[in-house]
């Protein structure tokens, strides 16, 4: 007869497996074939001080590269406080200051111009995307007045971010070998306003001439331009729920701890839209009781304010605990 204790263990195990399957199903919805693919190196170094009452404080710093290891993409420093509430539960809070690099961005935009029929010459143009004739939902007809054809190049720049996080993790060990951890983390990221330089090159077409059938035959005015402007990227606050499921092989007497994990980043301001998915596999090695090394591979897909790309990264870390 299966004991009540074993039944509870089995239910917990099945629940964790179900969460993992759901996470991978959500991941398939996020990743597509049209994103940029690149590679990089993610490094991290950290120190943890164990305190009384099952508390510990930590300091860490990280550095990342992108564009196949050719370009620095991020560096960060952070501090954290954690509490081991019980054998299975661990709670924590943290703050991270990071600098994120945004590469040069070139965008081609075509903006069509319309004006309501019968309007005076001083009437401002109404802007719509569409064909030379446009009628809105209210029945007003607009006449095509030309368009702007423009290339906008935003210079590469660094942008600061302040991040506060609160998390809770539940860990359970099966057969004295497999350690499974489910961690939920809420993070709030503040991005202060930032001024960037933008180069605009284009041609403005105005006042088209029409033939008897209503087709555009010519333009009365044509103006090319090239200018550099200062564009302010407004400040914003991001609210994210990060759900991570980790599997580790951890047996007493082993110096090596292999691991795999999957993590989803859900945008709380957009109805839990999964704008980032991350998966990793690697191994941690205990040099001694106080020193630990980590080496792994990370797949990171992001389609958020950081860009739309797939990143294949080598992950290297060092931890010191005292």
Coordinates of C-alpha atoms in Angstrom, one line a residue:
X1 CA 0.0 0.0 0.0
X2 CA 1.3 3.4 -1.0
X3 CA 1.8 5.6 2.1
X4 CA 0.2 9.0 2.4
X5 CA 3.6 10.6 2.4
X6 CA 4.5 9.1 -0.9
X7 CA 1.2 10.1 -2.4
X8 CA 1.9 13.7 -1.4
X9 CA 5.4 13.5 -2.9
X10 CA 4.0 12.1 -6.2
X11 CA 1.4 14.9 -6.4
X12 CA 4.0 17.5 -5.9
X13 CA 6.2 15.9 -8.6
X14 CA 3.4 15.7 -11.1
X15 CA 2.4 19.4 -10.4
X16 CA 6.0 20.5 -11.1
X17 CA 6.1 18.5 -14.3
X18 CA 2.8 20.1 -15.4
X19 CA 4.2 23.5 -14.7
X20 CA 7.3 22.7 -16.8
X21 CA 5.1 21.5 -19.7
X22 CA 3.0 24.6 -19.6
X23 CA 6.1 26.7 -19.6
X24 CA 7.5 25.1 -22.7
X25 CA 4.1 25.5 -24.4
X26 CA 4.1 29.2 -23.6
X27 CA 7.7 29.3 -24.9
X28 CA 6.7 28.0 -28.3
X29 CA 4.2 30.8 -28.6
X30 CA 6.9 33.4 -28.0
X31 CA 9.7 32.1 -30.2
X32 CA 9.4 32.6 -34.0
X33 CA 11.6 32.3 -37.1
X34 CA 11.8 36.0 -38.0
X35 CA 14.0 37.2 -35.2
X36 CA 17.7 38.0 -35.3
X37 CA 20.1 35.3 -34.1
X38 CA 23.4 36.2 -32.3
X39 CA 25.8 34.8 -29.7
X40 CA 27.5 36.1 -26.6
X41 CA 29.3 35.6 -23.3
X42 CA 27.5 36.1 -20.0
X43 CA 29.7 36.3 -16.9
X44 CA 28.9 36.8 -13.2
X45 CA 30.8 37.0 -10.0
X46 CA 29.2 37.0 -6.5
X47 CA 29.8 36.8 -2.8
X48 CA 27.4 35.7 -0.1
X49 CA 27.7 36.2 3.7
X50 CA 25.7 33.8 5.9
X51 CA 24.0 35.6 8.9
X52 CA 22.2 34.3 12.0
X53 CA 18.5 33.4 11.8
X54 CA 18.9 31.7 8.4
X55 CA 19.6 35.1 6.7
X56 CA 22.2 35.8 4.1
X57 CA 23.3 38.9 2.1
X58 CA 24.9 38.9 -1.3
X59 CA 26.7 41.2 -3.7
X60 CA 27.2 40.4 -7.3
X61 CA 28.3 41.9 -10.6
X62 CA 27.8 40.8 -14.2
X63 CA 29.0 41.5 -17.7
X64 CA 27.6 40.4 -21.0
X65 CA 28.6 40.6 -24.7
X66 CA 26.5 40.3 -27.9
X67 CA 27.0 40.2 -31.7
X68 CA 29.0 36.9 -31.4
X69 CA 31.2 38.2 -28.6
X70 CA 32.2 41.3 -30.5
X71 CA 30.1 44.0 -28.6
X72 CA 29.6 44.7 -24.9
X73 CA 25.8 44.6 -24.3
X74 CA 25.3 44.9 -20.5
X75 CA 27.0 45.3 -17.1
X76 CA 25.3 45.3 -13.7
X77 CA 25.9 45.3 -10.0
X78 CA 23.4 44.3 -7.3
X79 CA 22.8 43.5 -3.7
X80 CA 20.3 41.0 -2.2
X81 CA 18.9 39.8 1.1
X82 CA 17.5 36.3 1.5
X83 CA 15.8 34.3 4.3
X84 CA 15.5 30.5 4.4
X85 CA 12.1 30.3 6.0
X86 CA 12.0 26.5 6.1
X87 CA 13.5 23.3 4.7
X88 CA 11.7 24.0 1.4
X89 CA 11.0 27.7 1.3
X90 CA 13.3 30.6 0.6
X91 CA 12.4 34.3 0.2
X92 CA 14.4 37.2 -1.0
X93 CA 14.6 40.9 -2.1
X94 CA 17.2 42.6 -4.2
X95 CA 18.3 45.7 -6.1
X96 CA 20.3 45.8 -9.3
X97 CA 21.7 48.7 -11.2
X98 CA 22.4 47.9 -14.8
X99 CA 23.6 49.6 -18.0
X100 CA 22.1 48.2 -21.2
X101 CA 23.6 48.9 -24.7
X102 CA 21.3 49.6 -27.6
X103 CA 23.0 49.3 -31.0
X104 CA 22.5 51.6 -34.0
X105 CA 19.0 51.3 -35.4
X106 CA 17.9 52.2 -38.9
X107 CA 14.2 52.4 -39.7
X108 CA 12.6 53.1 -43.1
X109 CA 9.2 54.9 -42.7
X110 CA 6.7 56.0 -45.2
X111 CA 4.0 58.4 -43.9
X112 CA 1.0 59.2 -46.1
X113 CA -0.8 62.6 -45.9
X114 CA -4.6 63.2 -46.4
X115 CA -6.9 66.2 -45.9
X116 CA -10.7 66.3 -45.6
X117 CA -12.5 67.3 -48.8
X118 CA -13.5 71.0 -48.9
X119 CA -11.0 72.0 -46.2
X120 CA -9.1 75.3 -46.5
X121 CA -5.4 75.5 -47.3
X122 CA -4.7 76.3 -43.6
X123 CA -6.2 73.0 -42.4
X124 CA -3.7 70.7 -40.8
X125 CA -3.2 67.4 -42.6
X126 CA -4.8 64.4 -41.0
X127 CA -2.4 61.4 -41.1
X128 CA -3.5 57.9 -42.1
X129 CA -1.8 54.9 -43.6
X130 CA -3.5 53.6 -46.7
X131 CA -4.4 54.2 -50.4
X132 CA -4.7 57.6 -52.1
X133 CA -8.4 57.8 -51.2
X134 CA -9.6 57.3 -47.7
X135 CA -13.1 57.4 -46.0
X136 CA -13.3 57.1 -42.2
X137 CA -16.0 55.4 -40.2
X138 CA -18.0 58.6 -40.0
X139 CA -18.3 58.9 -43.7
X140 CA -15.8 61.8 -44.1
X141 CA -13.7 61.5 -47.3
X142 CA -10.1 62.5 -47.3
X143 CA -8.0 63.5 -50.4
X144 CA -4.4 62.2 -50.9
X145 CA -1.8 65.0 -50.4
X146 CA 1.5 63.1 -50.8
X147 CA 3.8 61.4 -48.4
X148 CA 7.1 61.5 -46.5
X149 CA 9.7 58.9 -47.3
X150 CA 12.3 58.9 -44.5
X151 CA 15.2 56.9 -43.2
X152 CA 15.7 57.3 -39.4
X153 CA 19.0 56.3 -37.9
X154 CA 19.2 56.3 -34.1
X155 CA 22.8 56.3 -32.8
X156 CA 24.0 53.5 -30.5
X157 CA 23.7 54.4 -26.8
X158 CA 23.8 53.1 -23.3
X159 CA 20.8 53.3 -21.0
X160 CA 20.6 53.0 -17.2
X161 CA 18.1 50.8 -15.5
X162 CA 17.1 50.4 -11.8
X163 CA 15.6 47.1 -10.8
X164 CA 13.9 46.0 -7.6
X165 CA 12.9 42.3 -7.1
X166 CA 11.0 40.2 -4.7
X167 CA 11.0 36.4 -5.0
X168 CA 9.9 33.2 -3.4
X169 CA 11.3 29.7 -4.1
X170 CA 10.1 26.2 -3.2
X171 CA 12.6 23.3 -3.4
X172 CA 11.9 19.6 -3.0
X173 CA 14.4 16.8 -3.4
X174 CA 13.5 13.4 -4.8
X175 CA 15.3 10.1 -4.1
X176 CA 18.2 12.1 -2.5
X177 CA 19.4 12.9 -5.9
X178 CA 17.0 15.2 -8.0
X179 CA 16.5 18.7 -6.6
X180 CA 13.6 20.6 -8.1
X181 CA 13.0 24.3 -7.5
X182 CA 10.2 26.5 -8.6
X183 CA 10.9 30.2 -8.2
X184 CA 8.5 33.1 -8.8
X185 CA 10.1 36.6 -9.0
X186 CA 8.4 39.9 -9.3
X187 CA 10.6 42.6 -10.6
X188 CA 10.0 46.3 -11.2
X189 CA 12.4 48.1 -13.6
X190 CA 12.7 51.8 -13.9
X191 CA 14.3 53.3 -17.0
X192 CA 15.0 57.1 -16.6
X193 CA 14.5 59.4 -19.7
X194 CA 17.4 59.4 -22.1
X195 CA 18.3 61.8 -25.0
X196 CA 19.7 60.1 -28.1
X197 CA 20.8 61.5 -31.5
X198 CA 18.8 60.6 -34.6
X199 CA 19.8 61.3 -38.2
X200 CA 16.8 61.8 -40.5
X201 CA 17.2 61.7 -44.3
X202 CA 14.2 61.7 -46.7
X203 CA 12.0 63.3 -49.3
X204 CA 8.7 65.2 -48.8
X205 CA 6.1 65.0 -51.6
X206 CA 3.2 67.5 -51.5
X207 CA 0.2 68.7 -53.5
X208 CA -0.2 65.9 -56.1
X209 CA -1.9 66.6 -59.4
X210 CA -4.8 64.3 -60.5
X211 CA -6.0 63.2 -63.9
X212 CA -9.7 62.8 -64.9
X213 CA -9.8 59.3 -63.3
X214 CA -8.4 60.4 -60.0
X215 CA -4.9 59.0 -60.5
X216 CA -1.8 61.0 -59.3
X217 CA 0.1 62.3 -62.3
X218 CA 2.6 64.8 -60.8
X219 CA 3.7 66.6 -57.6
X220 CA 3.8 70.4 -57.4
X221 CA 6.4 70.3 -54.6
X222 CA 9.3 68.0 -53.9
X223 CA 11.8 68.6 -51.1
X224 CA 14.7 66.5 -49.9
X225 CA 16.2 67.0 -46.4
X226 CA 18.9 65.7 -44.1
X227 CA 19.1 66.6 -40.4
X228 CA 20.3 65.5 -37.0
X229 CA 17.8 65.9 -34.2
X230 CA 17.8 65.1 -30.5
X231 CA 15.2 62.6 -29.5
X232 CA 14.2 62.0 -25.9
X233 CA 13.2 58.5 -25.0
X234 CA 10.7 58.9 -22.2
X235 CA 11.1 57.2 -18.8
X236 CA 9.1 54.1 -18.2
X237 CA 8.5 51.5 -15.6
X238 CA 8.2 47.8 -16.4
X239 CA 6.5 45.2 -14.2
X240 CA 7.6 41.6 -14.8
X241 CA 6.8 38.2 -13.3
X242 CA 9.6 35.7 -13.9
X243 CA 8.8 32.0 -13.4
X244 CA 11.7 29.6 -13.3
X245 CA 11.7 25.8 -13.0
X246 CA 15.1 24.2 -12.2
X247 CA 16.2 20.6 -12.1
X248 CA 19.6 19.7 -10.4
X249 CA 21.4 16.4 -9.8
X250 CA 22.8 16.8 -6.3
X251 CA 24.1 13.8 -4.5
X252 CA 26.0 13.8 -1.3
X253 CA 29.8 13.5 -2.0
X254 CA 29.5 14.9 -5.5
X255 CA 31.6 18.0 -6.4
X256 CA 29.7 18.5 -9.7
X257 CA 26.1 19.5 -9.8
X258 CA 24.5 19.4 -13.4
X259 CA 21.4 21.5 -13.9
X260 CA 18.8 22.6 -16.4
X261 CA 16.2 25.3 -16.1
X262 CA 13.5 27.0 -18.1
X263 CA 12.2 30.6 -17.3
X264 CA 9.4 32.8 -18.6
X265 CA 9.3 36.6 -18.4
X266 CA 5.6 37.7 -18.2
X267 CA 4.7 41.4 -18.8
X268 CA 2.2 42.2 -16.0
X269 CA 1.2 45.4 -17.8
X270 CA 0.2 43.5 -21.0
X271 CA -2.1 40.7 -19.6
X272 CA 0.8 38.4 -18.8
X273 CA 2.2 38.6 -22.3
X274 CA 5.4 36.3 -22.4
X275 CA 7.9 38.7 -23.9
X276 CA 11.0 36.7 -23.0
X277 CA 11.9 33.0 -22.6
X278 CA 15.1 31.6 -21.4
X279 CA 16.5 28.0 -21.0
X280 CA 19.9 26.8 -19.8
X281 CA 21.9 23.7 -19.1
X282 CA 25.3 23.5 -17.4
X283 CA 27.2 22.3 -14.4
X284 CA 28.4 23.8 -11.1
X285 CA 31.7 22.6 -9.5
X286 CA 32.6 22.9 -5.8
X287 CA 36.3 23.9 -5.6
X288 CA 35.9 23.9 -1.9
X289 CA 33.2 24.7 0.7
X290 CA 33.5 28.4 0.0
X291 CA 34.3 28.5 -3.7
X292 CA 32.1 27.4 -6.5
X293 CA 32.4 27.7 -10.4
X294 CA 29.6 27.5 -13.0
X295 CA 29.8 26.8 -16.7
X296 CA 26.7 26.5 -19.0
X297 CA 24.9 27.3 -22.1
X298 CA 21.9 29.8 -22.3
X299 CA 19.3 30.2 -25.0
X300 CA 17.5 33.5 -24.6
X301 CA 14.7 34.7 -26.8
X302 CA 13.5 38.3 -26.3
X303 CA 10.8 40.4 -28.0
X304 CA 10.5 43.4 -25.7
X305 CA 12.2 46.8 -25.2
X306 CA 15.6 45.1 -25.4
X307 CA 15.0 44.0 -29.0
X308 CA 13.7 41.0 -31.0
X309 CA 16.4 38.4 -31.1
X310 CA 17.6 34.9 -30.2
X311 CA 20.8 34.8 -28.2
X312 CA 23.0 31.7 -27.7
X313 CA 25.3 32.5 -24.8
X314 CA 28.1 30.8 -22.9
X315 CA 27.6 31.4 -19.2
X316 CA 30.5 31.5 -16.7
X317 CA 30.2 32.3 -13.0
X318 CA 32.1 32.3 -9.8
X319 CA 30.5 32.3 -6.2
X320 CA 32.2 32.9 -2.9
X321 CA 30.3 32.0 0.3
X322 CA 31.5 32.7 3.8

